[in-house]
Structures are given as structure tokens and as C-alpha cells.
Amino acid sequence: QVQLVESGGGVVQPGRSLRLSCAASGFIFSNYGLHWVRQAPGKNLEWLAVISHDGTRTHYADSVKGRFTVSRDNSKNTLFLQMNSLTYEDTAVYYCPKPRGGDYDPFDFWGQGALVTVTS
Amino acid sequence: DIQLTQSPSFLSASVGDRVTITCRASQGINTYLAWYQQKPGTAPKLLIYAASTLQNGVPSRFSGSGSGTEFTLTVTALQPEDFATYFCQQVRSYPLTFGGGTKVEIK
């Protein structure tokens, strides 16, 4: 069955960096564009980024453009999110949901999320 | 960016009630709309995609309708496990966006 396991979260000071990983299984990883979505405590869902199935194309939300970089390793079925210049507003649970099909499909599987806490 | 406005943001209902949640898009998105259910401490669960198609395994008491800019999620005969927060999402264009959520609580 489909599994998505986010890791790499933790407590970090403002201005520092963190790299999240998302290990995927149960589907043909290299066939899917993949996304990052976050949810701040008690807040709405926020889409952050997408990377195409082959890693050649990316899109970012304005809130993270220039600070976050999404990448993937199709040989290891793993998605990454490099987060630089973190601010308090980046405190959230980060998810790497799988779309049903193409780049314009909603997300049919989600992991448990990785909690990132930015605090001094 | 396409903004999604959900209403109401909070809804109090009883088991067995029929509830309707509305999602309005700031521009036409055809039927590129999905609905999710989220319970505290868990990831969202896809209920409906393409505005009205029920995701596999989702009970038939959930239904969606609409196209263009106005969409609705209806739950007929609300069950105890349906008390949760519901979000709409547009997948018409990047950046993908979500509605602000509707929390359905027990009256």
C-alpha cells in the first residue's frame, strides 16, 4: 500500500536551515509529480511546492520562493525540501502528499507529517 | 492566485442532520475542486475530487456539486465520525490553494 514518511523535522532557531525528507513506497515514484504542503498549528493548509516527475520543473508558493528548494531522488524514492532562512512563521507540520494522478490532481495519500518548530 | 472562500467557518449540527458547506473561487476553475476532511492530529483525507466524484471508500452520504466559481459539499445524515474540519482545494492552477476550512461540531 502507499506509504509516505516525512522525517527531518525538529526545533531550529530563526535564520537557520533544515532539510526534510519524504520516503515513499507502494507506488511508482518516478511517475508522479510530488508536493509539499504545511499546516501551522490551528491554521489552514498551505501548499508550498511541486516538483515534476523527472525533477526538471518546479513551482513554489510566494511565501517560500527563494528560501525553500524541492528536489527528489527517483533512485531512492525520496522527496526533499531544503528550507533556508527559517522564520517563526515557518513553524508547522510539513506533509508530502501524493497526487491522484497528474500535476493538477488533488492528494489521495498523505504521510503523518513532520513538525518543524522555529524558536529562539 | 485563486482565492477560495469557504462558508460557514463553523457549523454546529446534530447526528442525522444534513449539512452543506460552500466554497467560492475568486475566478472560474471549471471542476478542478476537491474536498478534504481532517480530524485533530491527523492528515487530511480526500473525500471528493473533480467537484463531484467520490473518492474510493468514502461513504455515499458525502456528495459534491458545482462548477466555475461556486461549489458545495453536502453530508446527508451526519454521523458521529463526521465531526471534523472540511477544506476545499483548487487544482486548476499554481499556486494550489485551500479554503479556510469549516469546522463541524456537535450541537
JSON list of C-alpha atoms in Angstrom, two decimals:
[
{"chain": "A", "resi": 1, "resn": "GLN", "atom": "CA", "xyz": [0.00, 0.00, 0.00]},
{"chain": "A", "resi": 2, "resn": "VAL", "atom": "CA", "xyz": [1.04, 3.61, -0.44]},
{"chain": "A", "resi": 3, "resn": "GLN", "atom": "CA", "xyz": [3.20, 4.99, 2.34]},
{"chain": "A", "resi": 4, "resn": "LEU", "atom": "CA", "xyz": [4.72, 8.42, 2.74]},
{"chain": "A", "resi": 5, "resn": "VAL", "atom": "CA", "xyz": [7.02, 9.00, 5.68]},
{"chain": "A", "resi": 6, "resn": "GLU", "atom": "CA", "xyz": [8.25, 12.51, 6.37]},
{"chain": "A", "resi": 7, "resn": "SER", "atom": "CA", "xyz": [11.35, 13.00, 8.50]},
{"chain": "A", "resi": 8, "resn": "GLY", "atom": "CA", "xyz": [13.90, 15.63, 9.40]},
{"chain": "A", "resi": 9, "resn": "GLY", "atom": "CA", "xyz": [11.67, 17.92, 11.41]},
{"chain": "A", "resi": 10, "resn": "GLY", "atom": "CA", "xyz": [12.72, 19.39, 14.72]},
{"chain": "A", "resi": 11, "resn": "VAL", "atom": "CA", "xyz": [13.43, 22.57, 16.63]},
{"chain": "A", "resi": 12, "resn": "VAL", "atom": "CA", "xyz": [15.54, 25.19, 14.87]},
{"chain": "A", "resi": 13, "resn": "GLN", "atom": "CA", "xyz": [16.49, 28.80, 15.51]},
{"chain": "A", "resi": 14, "resn": "PRO", "atom": "CA", "xyz": [15.33, 31.63, 13.22]},
{"chain": "A", "resi": 15, "resn": "GLY", "atom": "CA", "xyz": [17.64, 32.12, 10.27]},
{"chain": "A", "resi": 16, "resn": "ARG", "atom": "CA", "xyz": [18.88, 28.54, 10.31]},
{"chain": "A", "resi": 17, "resn": "SER", "atom": "CA", "xyz": [18.25, 25.75, 7.81]},
{"chain": "A", "resi": 18, "resn": "LEU", "atom": "CA", "xyz": [16.58, 22.36, 7.87]},
{"chain": "A", "resi": 19, "resn": "ARG", "atom": "CA", "xyz": [16.14, 19.61, 5.30]},
{"chain": "A", "resi": 20, "resn": "LEU", "atom": "CA", "xyz": [13.05, 17.45, 5.25]},
{"chain": "A", "resi": 21, "resn": "SER", "atom": "CA", "xyz": [12.85, 14.07, 3.58]},
{"chain": "A", "resi": 22, "resn": "CYS", "atom": "CA", "xyz": [9.85, 12.09, 2.41]},
{"chain": "A", "resi": 23, "resn": "ALA", "atom": "CA", "xyz": [10.34, 8.38, 1.82]},
{"chain": "A", "resi": 24, "resn": "ALA", "atom": "CA", "xyz": [7.70, 6.93, -0.47]},
{"chain": "A", "resi": 25, "resn": "SER", "atom": "CA", "xyz": [6.63, 3.38, -1.23]},
{"chain": "A", "resi": 26, "resn": "GLY", "atom": "CA", "xyz": [3.71, 1.49, -2.69]},
{"chain": "A", "resi": 27, "resn": "PHE", "atom": "CA", "xyz": [3.50, 3.39, -5.99]},
{"chain": "A", "resi": 28, "resn": "ILE", "atom": "CA", "xyz": [5.74, 4.15, -8.97]},
{"chain": "A", "resi": 29, "resn": "PHE", "atom": "CA", "xyz": [7.52, 7.16, -7.50]},
{"chain": "A", "resi": 30, "resn": "SER", "atom": "CA", "xyz": [9.09, 8.34, -10.75]},
{"chain": "A", "resi": 31, "resn": "ASN", "atom": "CA", "xyz": [5.68, 8.62, -12.44]},
{"chain": "A", "resi": 32, "resn": "TYR", "atom": "CA", "xyz": [4.35, 11.35, -10.14]},
{"chain": "A", "resi": 33, "resn": "GLY", "atom": "CA", "xyz": [4.95, 15.00, -9.61]},
{"chain": "A", "resi": 34, "resn": "LEU", "atom": "CA", "xyz": [5.15, 15.49, -5.85]},
{"chain": "A", "resi": 35, "resn": "HIS", "atom": "CA", "xyz": [4.23, 18.28, -3.49]},
{"chain": "A", "resi": 36, "resn": "TRP", "atom": "CA", "xyz": [4.92, 19.78, -0.10]},
{"chain": "A", "resi": 37, "resn": "VAL", "atom": "CA", "xyz": [2.07, 21.20, 1.98]},
{"chain": "A", "resi": 38, "resn": "ARG", "atom": "CA", "xyz": [2.24, 22.61, 5.50]},
{"chain": "A", "resi": 39, "resn": "GLN", "atom": "CA", "xyz": [-0.15, 23.45, 8.27]},
{"chain": "A", "resi": 40, "resn": "ALA", "atom": "CA", "xyz": [0.72, 25.85, 11.07]},
{"chain": "A", "resi": 41, "resn": "PRO", "atom": "CA", "xyz": [-0.76, 24.98, 14.48]},
{"chain": "A", "resi": 42, "resn": "GLY", "atom": "CA", "xyz": [-4.52, 25.57, 14.38]},
{"chain": "A", "resi": 43, "resn": "LYS", "atom": "CA", "xyz": [-4.27, 27.11, 10.92]},
{"chain": "A", "resi": 44, "resn": "ASN", "atom": "CA", "xyz": [-5.19, 26.44, 7.34]},
{"chain": "A", "resi": 45, "resn": "LEU", "atom": "CA", "xyz": [-3.42, 24.14, 4.90]},
{"chain": "A", "resi": 46, "resn": "GLU", "atom": "CA", "xyz": [-0.81, 25.90, 2.75]},
{"chain": "A", "resi": 47, "resn": "TRP", "atom": "CA", "xyz": [0.57, 24.46, -0.48]},
{"chain": "A", "resi": 48, "resn": "LEU", "atom": "CA", "xyz": [4.31, 25.12, -0.77]},
{"chain": "A", "resi": 49, "resn": "ALA", "atom": "CA", "xyz": [5.90, 23.49, -3.78]},
{"chain": "A", "resi": 50, "resn": "VAL", "atom": "CA", "xyz": [5.70, 20.88, -6.50]},
{"chain": "A", "resi": 51, "resn": "ILE", "atom": "CA", "xyz": [8.38, 19.08, -8.48]},
{"chain": "A", "resi": 52, "resn": "SER", "atom": "CA", "xyz": [7.73, 17.27, -11.74]},
{"chain": "A", "resi": 53, "resn": "HIS", "atom": "CA", "xyz": [8.10, 13.52, -12.01]},
{"chain": "A", "resi": 54, "resn": "ASP", "atom": "CA", "xyz": [11.57, 13.85, -13.54]},
{"chain": "A", "resi": 55, "resn": "GLY", "atom": "CA", "xyz": [12.71, 16.72, -11.36]},
{"chain": "A", "resi": 56, "resn": "THR", "atom": "CA", "xyz": [13.08, 19.19, -14.22]},
{"chain": "A", "resi": 57, "resn": "ARG", "atom": "CA", "xyz": [10.25, 21.57, -13.28]},
{"chain": "A", "resi": 58, "resn": "THR", "atom": "CA", "xyz": [9.27, 23.16, -10.00]},
{"chain": "A", "resi": 59, "resn": "HIS", "atom": "CA", "xyz": [6.72, 25.68, -8.74]},
{"chain": "A", "resi": 60, "resn": "TYR", "atom": "CA", "xyz": [6.73, 27.43, -5.38]},
{"chain": "A", "resi": 61, "resn": "ALA", "atom": "CA", "xyz": [4.37, 29.46, -3.26]},
{"chain": "A", "resi": 62, "resn": "ASP", "atom": "CA", "xyz": [5.44, 33.08, -2.94]},
{"chain": "A", "resi": 63, "resn": "SER", "atom": "CA", "xyz": [5.83, 32.63, 0.82]},
{"chain": "A", "resi": 64, "resn": "VAL", "atom": "CA", "xyz": [8.77, 30.24, 0.35]},
{"chain": "A", "resi": 65, "resn": "LYS", "atom": "CA", "xyz": [10.15, 31.15, -3.08]},
{"chain": "A", "resi": 66, "resn": "GLY", "atom": "CA", "xyz": [13.87, 31.82, -2.86]},
{"chain": "A", "resi": 67, "resn": "ARG", "atom": "CA", "xyz": [14.16, 30.21, 0.58]},
{"chain": "A", "resi": 68, "resn": "PHE", "atom": "CA", "xyz": [12.90, 26.65, 0.05]},
{"chain": "A", "resi": 69, "resn": "THR", "atom": "CA", "xyz": [14.04, 24.19, -2.61]},
{"chain": "A", "resi": 70, "resn": "VAL", "atom": "CA", "xyz": [12.26, 20.99, -3.53]},
{"chain": "A", "resi": 71, "resn": "SER", "atom": "CA", "xyz": [14.23, 18.12, -5.03]},
{"chain": "A", "resi": 72, "resn": "ARG", "atom": "CA", "xyz": [13.92, 14.38, -5.49]},
{"chain": "A", "resi": 73, "resn": "ASP", "atom": "CA", "xyz": [15.96, 11.23, -5.89]},
{"chain": "A", "resi": 74, "resn": "ASN", "atom": "CA", "xyz": [13.99, 8.80, -8.02]},
{"chain": "A", "resi": 75, "resn": "SER", "atom": "CA", "xyz": [16.57, 6.06, -7.44]},
{"chain": "A", "resi": 76, "resn": "LYS", "atom": "CA", "xyz": [15.75, 6.18, -3.72]},
{"chain": "A", "resi": 77, "resn": "ASN", "atom": "CA", "xyz": [12.05, 7.06, -3.94]},
{"chain": "A", "resi": 78, "resn": "THR", "atom": "CA", "xyz": [12.70, 10.09, -1.79]},
{"chain": "A", "resi": 79, "resn": "LEU", "atom": "CA", "xyz": [11.49, 13.69, -1.93]},
{"chain": "A", "resi": 80, "resn": "PHE", "atom": "CA", "xyz": [13.31, 16.53, -0.19]},
{"chain": "A", "resi": 81, "resn": "LEU", "atom": "CA", "xyz": [12.60, 20.03, 0.99]},
{"chain": "A", "resi": 82, "resn": "GLN", "atom": "CA", "xyz": [15.59, 22.22, 1.79]},
{"chain": "A", "resi": 83, "resn": "MET", "atom": "CA", "xyz": [14.44, 25.08, 3.98]},
{"chain": "A", "resi": 84, "resn": "ASN", "atom": "CA", "xyz": [16.74, 28.07, 4.47]},
{"chain": "A", "resi": 85, "resn": "SER", "atom": "CA", "xyz": [16.40, 31.36, 6.36]},
{"chain": "A", "resi": 86, "resn": "LEU", "atom": "CA", "xyz": [13.66, 29.93, 8.54]},
{"chain": "A", "resi": 87, "resn": "THR", "atom": "CA", "xyz": [11.34, 32.32, 10.37]},
{"chain": "A", "resi": 88, "resn": "TYR", "atom": "CA", "xyz": [8.83, 31.87, 13.19]},
{"chain": "A", "resi": 89, "resn": "GLU", "atom": "CA", "xyz": [6.08, 31.78, 10.53]},
{"chain": "A", "resi": 90, "resn": "ASP", "atom": "CA", "xyz": [7.57, 28.55, 9.14]},
{"chain": "A", "resi": 91, "resn": "THR", "atom": "CA", "xyz": [6.55, 26.67, 12.29]},
{"chain": "A", "resi": 92, "resn": "ALA", "atom": "CA", "xyz": [4.18, 23.99, 11.02]},
{"chain": "A", "resi": 93, "resn": "VAL", "atom": "CA", "xyz": [3.59, 20.34, 10.27]},
{"chain": "A", "resi": 94, "resn": "TYR", "atom": "CA", "xyz": [5.01, 19.59, 6.82]},
{"chain": "A", "resi": 95, "resn": "TYR", "atom": "CA", "xyz": [3.40, 16.98, 4.59]},
{"chain": "A", "resi": 96, "resn": "CYS", "atom": "CA", "xyz": [4.42, 15.40, 1.27]},
{"chain": "A", "resi": 97, "resn": "PRO", "atom": "CA", "xyz": [1.09, 14.23, -0.16]},
{"chain": "A", "resi": 98, "resn": "LYS", "atom": "CA", "xyz": [0.80, 12.13, -3.28]},
{"chain": "A", "resi": 99, "resn": "PRO", "atom": "CA", "xyz": [-1.49, 13.36, -6.08]},
{"chain": "A", "resi": 100, "resn": "ARG", "atom": "CA", "xyz": [-4.09, 11.02, -7.54]},
{"chain": "A", "resi": 101, "resn": "GLY", "atom": "CA", "xyz": [-2.53, 11.30, -10.96]},
{"chain": "A", "resi": 102, "resn": "GLY", "atom": "CA", "xyz": [-1.21, 14.32, -12.81]},
{"chain": "A", "resi": 103, "resn": "ASP", "atom": "CA", "xyz": [0.18, 17.63, -11.65]},
{"chain": "A", "resi": 104, "resn": "TYR", "atom": "CA", "xyz": [-3.34, 19.08, -11.38]},
{"chain": "A", "resi": 105, "resn": "ASP", "atom": "CA", "xyz": [-4.85, 16.33, -9.27]},
{"chain": "A", "resi": 106, "resn": "PRO", "atom": "CA", "xyz": [-5.71, 16.51, -5.57]},
{"chain": "A", "resi": 107, "resn": "PHE", "atom": "CA", "xyz": [-3.93, 14.43, -2.98]},
{"chain": "A", "resi": 108, "resn": "ASP", "atom": "CA", "xyz": [-5.13, 10.92, -2.23]},
{"chain": "A", "resi": 109, "resn": "PHE", "atom": "CA", "xyz": [-2.44, 9.85, 0.22]},
{"chain": "A", "resi": 110, "resn": "TRP", "atom": "CA", "xyz": [-0.71, 11.79, 2.97]},
{"chain": "A", "resi": 111, "resn": "GLY", "atom": "CA", "xyz": [2.00, 10.93, 5.44]},
{"chain": "A", "resi": 112, "resn": "GLN", "atom": "CA", "xyz": [1.89, 11.66, 9.14]},
{"chain": "A", "resi": 113, "resn": "GLY", "atom": "CA", "xyz": [3.79, 14.90, 8.67]},
{"chain": "A", "resi": 114, "resn": "ALA", "atom": "CA", "xyz": [7.00, 16.30, 10.14]},
{"chain": "A", "resi": 115, "resn": "LEU", "atom": "CA", "xyz": [6.80, 19.02, 12.77]},
{"chain": "A", "resi": 116, "resn": "VAL", "atom": "CA", "xyz": [9.12, 21.97, 12.34]},
{"chain": "A", "resi": 117, "resn": "THR", "atom": "CA", "xyz": [9.34, 24.42, 15.21]},
{"chain": "A", "resi": 118, "resn": "VAL", "atom": "CA", "xyz": [11.24, 27.65, 14.70]},
{"chain": "A", "resi": 119, "resn": "THR", "atom": "CA", "xyz": [12.07, 29.23, 18.02]},
{"chain": "A", "resi": 120, "resn": "SER", "atom": "CA", "xyz": [14.89, 31.14, 19.64]},
{"chain": "B", "resi": 1, "resn": "ASP", "atom": "CA", "xyz": [-3.62, 33.47, -7.28]},
{"chain": "B", "resi": 2, "resn": "ILE", "atom": "CA", "xyz": [-7.03, 31.83, -6.96]},
{"chain": "B", "resi": 3, "resn": "GLN", "atom": "CA", "xyz": [-8.64, 32.53, -3.60]},
{"chain": "B", "resi": 4, "resn": "LEU", "atom": "CA", "xyz": [-11.12, 30.08, -2.10]},
{"chain": "B", "resi": 5, "resn": "THR", "atom": "CA", "xyz": [-13.69, 31.32, 0.40]},
{"chain": "B", "resi": 6, "resn": "GLN", "atom": "CA", "xyz": [-15.47, 28.72, 2.48]},
{"chain": "B", "resi": 7, "resn": "SER", "atom": "CA", "xyz": [-18.66, 29.29, 4.42]},
{"chain": "B", "resi": 8, "resn": "PRO", "atom": "CA", "xyz": [-19.58, 28.89, 7.12]},
{"chain": "B", "resi": 9, "resn": "SER", "atom": "CA", "xyz": [-16.28, 28.70, 9.01]},
{"chain": "B", "resi": 10, "resn": "PHE", "atom": "CA", "xyz": [-18.04, 26.99, 11.87]},
{"chain": "B", "resi": 11, "resn": "LEU", "atom": "CA", "xyz": [-21.14, 24.82, 11.92]},
{"chain": "B", "resi": 12, "resn": "SER", "atom": "CA", "xyz": [-22.94, 23.21, 14.83]},
{"chain": "B", "resi": 13, "resn": "ALA", "atom": "CA", "xyz": [-25.08, 20.20, 13.92]},
{"chain": "B", "resi": 14, "resn": "SER", "atom": "CA", "xyz": [-26.64, 17.07, 15.34]},
{"chain": "B", "resi": 15, "resn": "VAL", "atom": "CA", "xyz": [-26.24, 13.45, 14.35]},
{"chain": "B", "resi": 16, "resn": "GLY", "atom": "CA", "xyz": [-28.62, 12.78, 11.48]},
{"chain": "B", "resi": 17, "resn": "ASP", "atom": "CA", "xyz": [-28.61, 16.37, 10.20]},
{"chain": "B", "resi": 18, "resn": "ARG", "atom": "CA", "xyz": [-27.98, 17.33, 6.60]},
{"chain": "B", "resi": 19, "resn": "VAL", "atom": "CA", "xyz": [-25.18, 19.88, 6.31]},
{"chain": "B", "resi": 20, "resn": "THR", "atom": "CA", "xyz": [-23.96, 21.91, 3.37]},
{"chain": "B", "resi": 21, "resn": "ILE", "atom": "CA", "xyz": [-20.65, 23.73, 3.06]},
{"chain": "B", "resi": 22, "resn": "THR", "atom": "CA", "xyz": [-19.94, 26.24, 0.32]},
{"chain": "B", "resi": 23, "resn": "CYS", "atom": "CA", "xyz": [-16.66, 27.06, -1.39]},
{"chain": "B", "resi": 24, "resn": "ARG", "atom": "CA", "xyz": [-16.40, 30.07, -3.70]},
{"chain": "B", "resi": 25, "resn": "ALA", "atom": "CA", "xyz": [-13.46, 30.61, -6.03]},
{"chain": "B", "resi": 26, "resn": "SER", "atom": "CA", "xyz": [-12.20, 34.06, -6.97]},
{"chain": "B", "resi": 27, "resn": "GLN", "atom": "CA", "xyz": [-12.15, 33.01, -10.63]},
{"chain": "B", "resi": 28, "resn": "GLY", "atom": "CA", "xyz": [-13.55, 30.15, -12.66]},
{"chain": "B", "resi": 29, "resn": "ILE", "atom": "CA", "xyz": [-11.90, 26.81, -12.04]},
{"chain": "B", "resi": 30, "resn": "ASN", "atom": "CA", "xyz": [-14.20, 24.56, -14.05]},
{"chain": "B", "resi": 31, "resn": "THR", "atom": "CA", "xyz": [-14.48, 21.46, -11.83]},
{"chain": "B", "resi": 32, "resn": "TYR", "atom": "CA", "xyz": [-10.90, 21.44, -10.58]},
{"chain": "B", "resi": 33, "resn": "LEU", "atom": "CA", "xyz": [-12.01, 21.31, -6.97]},
{"chain": "B", "resi": 34, "resn": "ALA", "atom": "CA", "xyz": [-11.51, 18.79, -4.20]},
{"chain": "B", "resi": 35, "resn": "TRP", "atom": "CA", "xyz": [-12.84, 18.39, -0.68]},
{"chain": "B", "resi": 36, "resn": "TYR", "atom": "CA", "xyz": [-10.94, 17.01, 2.31]},
{"chain": "B", "resi": 37, "resn": "GLN", "atom": "CA", "xyz": [-11.86, 16.00, 5.82]},
{"chain": "B", "resi": 38, "resn": "GLN", "atom": "CA", "xyz": [-9.38, 16.49, 8.65]},
{"chain": "B", "resi": 39, "resn": "LYS", "atom": "CA", "xyz": [-9.60, 15.32, 12.24]},
{"chain": "B", "resi": 40, "resn": "PRO", "atom": "CA", "xyz": [-7.36, 16.72, 15.00]},
{"chain": "B", "resi": 41, "resn": "GLY", "atom": "CA", "xyz": [-3.79, 15.44, 14.90]},
{"chain": "B", "resi": 42, "resn": "THR", "atom": "CA", "xyz": [-4.21, 13.65, 11.58]},
{"chain": "B", "resi": 43, "resn": "ALA", "atom": "CA", "xyz": [-3.55, 14.40, 7.93]},
{"chain": "B", "resi": 44, "resn": "PRO", "atom": "CA", "xyz": [-6.37, 15.45, 5.62]},
{"chain": "B", "resi": 45, "resn": "LYS", "atom": "CA", "xyz": [-8.38, 12.75, 3.89]},
{"chain": "B", "resi": 46, "resn": "LEU", "atom": "CA", "xyz": [-9.58, 13.18, 0.31]},
{"chain": "B", "resi": 47, "resn": "LEU", "atom": "CA", "xyz": [-13.35, 12.92, 0.05]},
{"chain": "B", "resi": 48, "resn": "ILE", "atom": "CA", "xyz": [-14.27, 14.29, -3.36]},
{"chain": "B", "resi": 49, "resn": "TYR", "atom": "CA", "xyz": [-12.35, 15.28, -6.47]},
{"chain": "B", "resi": 50, "resn": "ALA", "atom": "CA", "xyz": [-13.35, 16.88, -9.76]},
{"chain": "B", "resi": 51, "resn": "ALA", "atom": "CA", "xyz": [-16.03, 18.70, -7.76]},
{"chain": "B", "resi": 52, "resn": "SER", "atom": "CA", "xyz": [-18.41, 15.75, -7.57]},
{"chain": "B", "resi": 53, "resn": "THR", "atom": "CA", "xyz": [-16.55, 12.42, -7.81]},
{"chain": "B", "resi": 54, "resn": "LEU", "atom": "CA", "xyz": [-16.45, 10.42, -4.62]},
{"chain": "B", "resi": 55, "resn": "GLN", "atom": "CA", "xyz": [-13.02, 9.08, -3.69]},
{"chain": "B", "resi": 56, "resn": "ASN", "atom": "CA", "xyz": [-12.81, 5.29, -3.24]},
{"chain": "B", "resi": 57, "resn": "GLY", "atom": "CA", "xyz": [-14.02, 4.19, 0.17]},
{"chain": "B", "resi": 58, "resn": "VAL", "atom": "CA", "xyz": [-15.80, 7.41, 1.07]},
{"chain": "B", "resi": 59, "resn": "PRO", "atom": "CA", "xyz": [-19.39, 6.88, 2.25]},
{"chain": "B", "resi": 60, "resn": "SER", "atom": "CA", "xyz": [-22.13, 7.85, -0.18]},
{"chain": "B", "resi": 61, "resn": "ARG", "atom": "CA", "xyz": [-23.63, 10.29, 2.34]},
{"chain": "B", "resi": 62, "resn": "PHE", "atom": "CA", "xyz": [-20.93, 12.69, 1.12]},
{"chain": "B", "resi": 63, "resn": "SER", "atom": "CA", "xyz": [-21.58, 14.47, -2.17]},
{"chain": "B", "resi": 64, "resn": "GLY", "atom": "CA", "xyz": [-20.19, 17.43, -4.03]},
{"chain": "B", "resi": 65, "resn": "SER", "atom": "CA", "xyz": [-21.52, 19.69, -6.72]},
{"chain": "B", "resi": 66, "resn": "GLY", "atom": "CA", "xyz": [-20.74, 22.85, -8.62]},
{"chain": "B", "resi": 67, "resn": "SER", "atom": "CA", "xyz": [-18.52, 24.21, -11.33]},
{"chain": "B", "resi": 68, "resn": "GLY", "atom": "CA", "xyz": [-16.95, 27.51, -12.24]},
{"chain": "B", "resi": 69, "resn": "THR", "atom": "CA", "xyz": [-16.82, 29.56, -9.06]},
{"chain": "B", "resi": 70, "resn": "GLU", "atom": "CA", "xyz": [-19.37, 28.02, -6.67]},
{"chain": "B", "resi": 71, "resn": "PHE", "atom": "CA", "xyz": [-19.18, 24.58, -5.10]},
{"chain": "B", "resi": 72, "resn": "THR", "atom": "CA", "xyz": [-20.89, 22.71, -2.31]},
{"chain": "B", "resi": 73, "resn": "LEU", "atom": "CA", "xyz": [-20.13, 19.74, -0.12]},
{"chain": "B", "resi": 74, "resn": "THR", "atom": "CA", "xyz": [-23.18, 18.06, 1.36]},
{"chain": "B", "resi": 75, "resn": "VAL", "atom": "CA", "xyz": [-23.32, 15.45, 4.08]},
{"chain": "B", "resi": 76, "resn": "THR", "atom": "CA", "xyz": [-26.67, 13.78, 4.46]},
{"chain": "B", "resi": 77, "resn": "ALA", "atom": "CA", "xyz": [-27.46, 12.13, 7.77]},
{"chain": "B", "resi": 78, "resn": "LEU", "atom": "CA", "xyz": [-24.37, 13.31, 9.68]},
{"chain": "B", "resi": 79, "resn": "GLN", "atom": "CA", "xyz": [-22.65, 10.52, 11.61]},
{"chain": "B", "resi": 80, "resn": "PRO", "atom": "CA", "xyz": [-20.57, 10.85, 14.81]},
{"chain": "B", "resi": 81, "resn": "GLU", "atom": "CA", "xyz": [-17.37, 10.22, 12.85]},
{"chain": "B", "resi": 82, "resn": "ASP", "atom": "CA", "xyz": [-18.15, 13.12, 10.50]},
{"chain": "B", "resi": 83, "resn": "PHE", "atom": "CA", "xyz": [-17.47, 15.79, 13.11]},
{"chain": "B", "resi": 84, "resn": "ALA", "atom": "CA", "xyz": [-14.26, 17.27, 11.74]},
{"chain": "B", "resi": 85, "resn": "THR", "atom": "CA", "xyz": [-12.90, 20.17, 9.73]},
{"chain": "B", "resi": 86, "resn": "TYR", "atom": "CA", "xyz": [-13.52, 20.28, 5.99]},
{"chain": "B", "resi": 87, "resn": "PHE", "atom": "CA", "xyz": [-11.35, 22.05, 3.41]},
{"chain": "B", "resi": 88, "resn": "CYS", "atom": "CA", "xyz": [-11.79, 22.72, -0.28]},
{"chain": "B", "resi": 89, "resn": "GLN", "atom": "CA", "xyz": [-8.80, 22.88, -2.64]},
{"chain": "B", "resi": 90, "resn": "GLN", "atom": "CA", "xyz": [-8.46, 24.14, -6.18]},
{"chain": "B", "resi": 91, "resn": "VAL", "atom": "CA", "xyz": [-6.13, 22.29, -8.51]},
{"chain": "B", "resi": 92, "resn": "ARG", "atom": "CA", "xyz": [-6.80, 24.43, -11.58]},
{"chain": "B", "resi": 93, "resn": "SER", "atom": "CA", "xyz": [-3.55, 26.37, -11.42]},
{"chain": "B", "resi": 94, "resn": "TYR", "atom": "CA", "xyz": [-0.45, 27.00, -9.34]},
{"chain": "B", "resi": 95, "resn": "PRO", "atom": "CA", "xyz": [-0.18, 28.01, -6.65]},
{"chain": "B", "resi": 96, "resn": "LEU", "atom": "CA", "xyz": [-2.66, 25.40, -5.49]},
{"chain": "B", "resi": 97, "resn": "THR", "atom": "CA", "xyz": [-4.83, 26.90, -2.77]},
{"chain": "B", "resi": 98, "resn": "PHE", "atom": "CA", "xyz": [-7.08, 25.72, 0.02]},
{"chain": "B", "resi": 99, "resn": "GLY", "atom": "CA", "xyz": [-10.18, 27.22, 1.54]},
{"chain": "B", "resi": 100, "resn": "GLY", "atom": "CA", "xyz": [-10.10, 28.45, 5.12]},
{"chain": "B", "resi": 101, "resn": "GLY", "atom": "CA", "xyz": [-11.88, 25.39, 6.49]},
{"chain": "B", "resi": 102, "resn": "THR", "atom": "CA", "xyz": [-15.26, 24.63, 8.03]},
{"chain": "B", "resi": 103, "resn": "LYS", "atom": "CA", "xyz": [-15.31, 23.08, 11.47]},
{"chain": "B", "resi": 104, "resn": "VAL", "atom": "CA", "xyz": [-18.35, 20.88, 12.03]},
{"chain": "B", "resi": 105, "resn": "GLU", "atom": "CA", "xyz": [-19.07, 20.38, 15.72]},
{"chain": "B", "resi": 106, "resn": "ILE", "atom": "CA", "xyz": [-21.70, 18.50, 17.66]},
{"chain": "B", "resi": 107, "resn": "LYS", "atom": "CA", "xyz": [-24.65, 20.62, 18.76]}
]
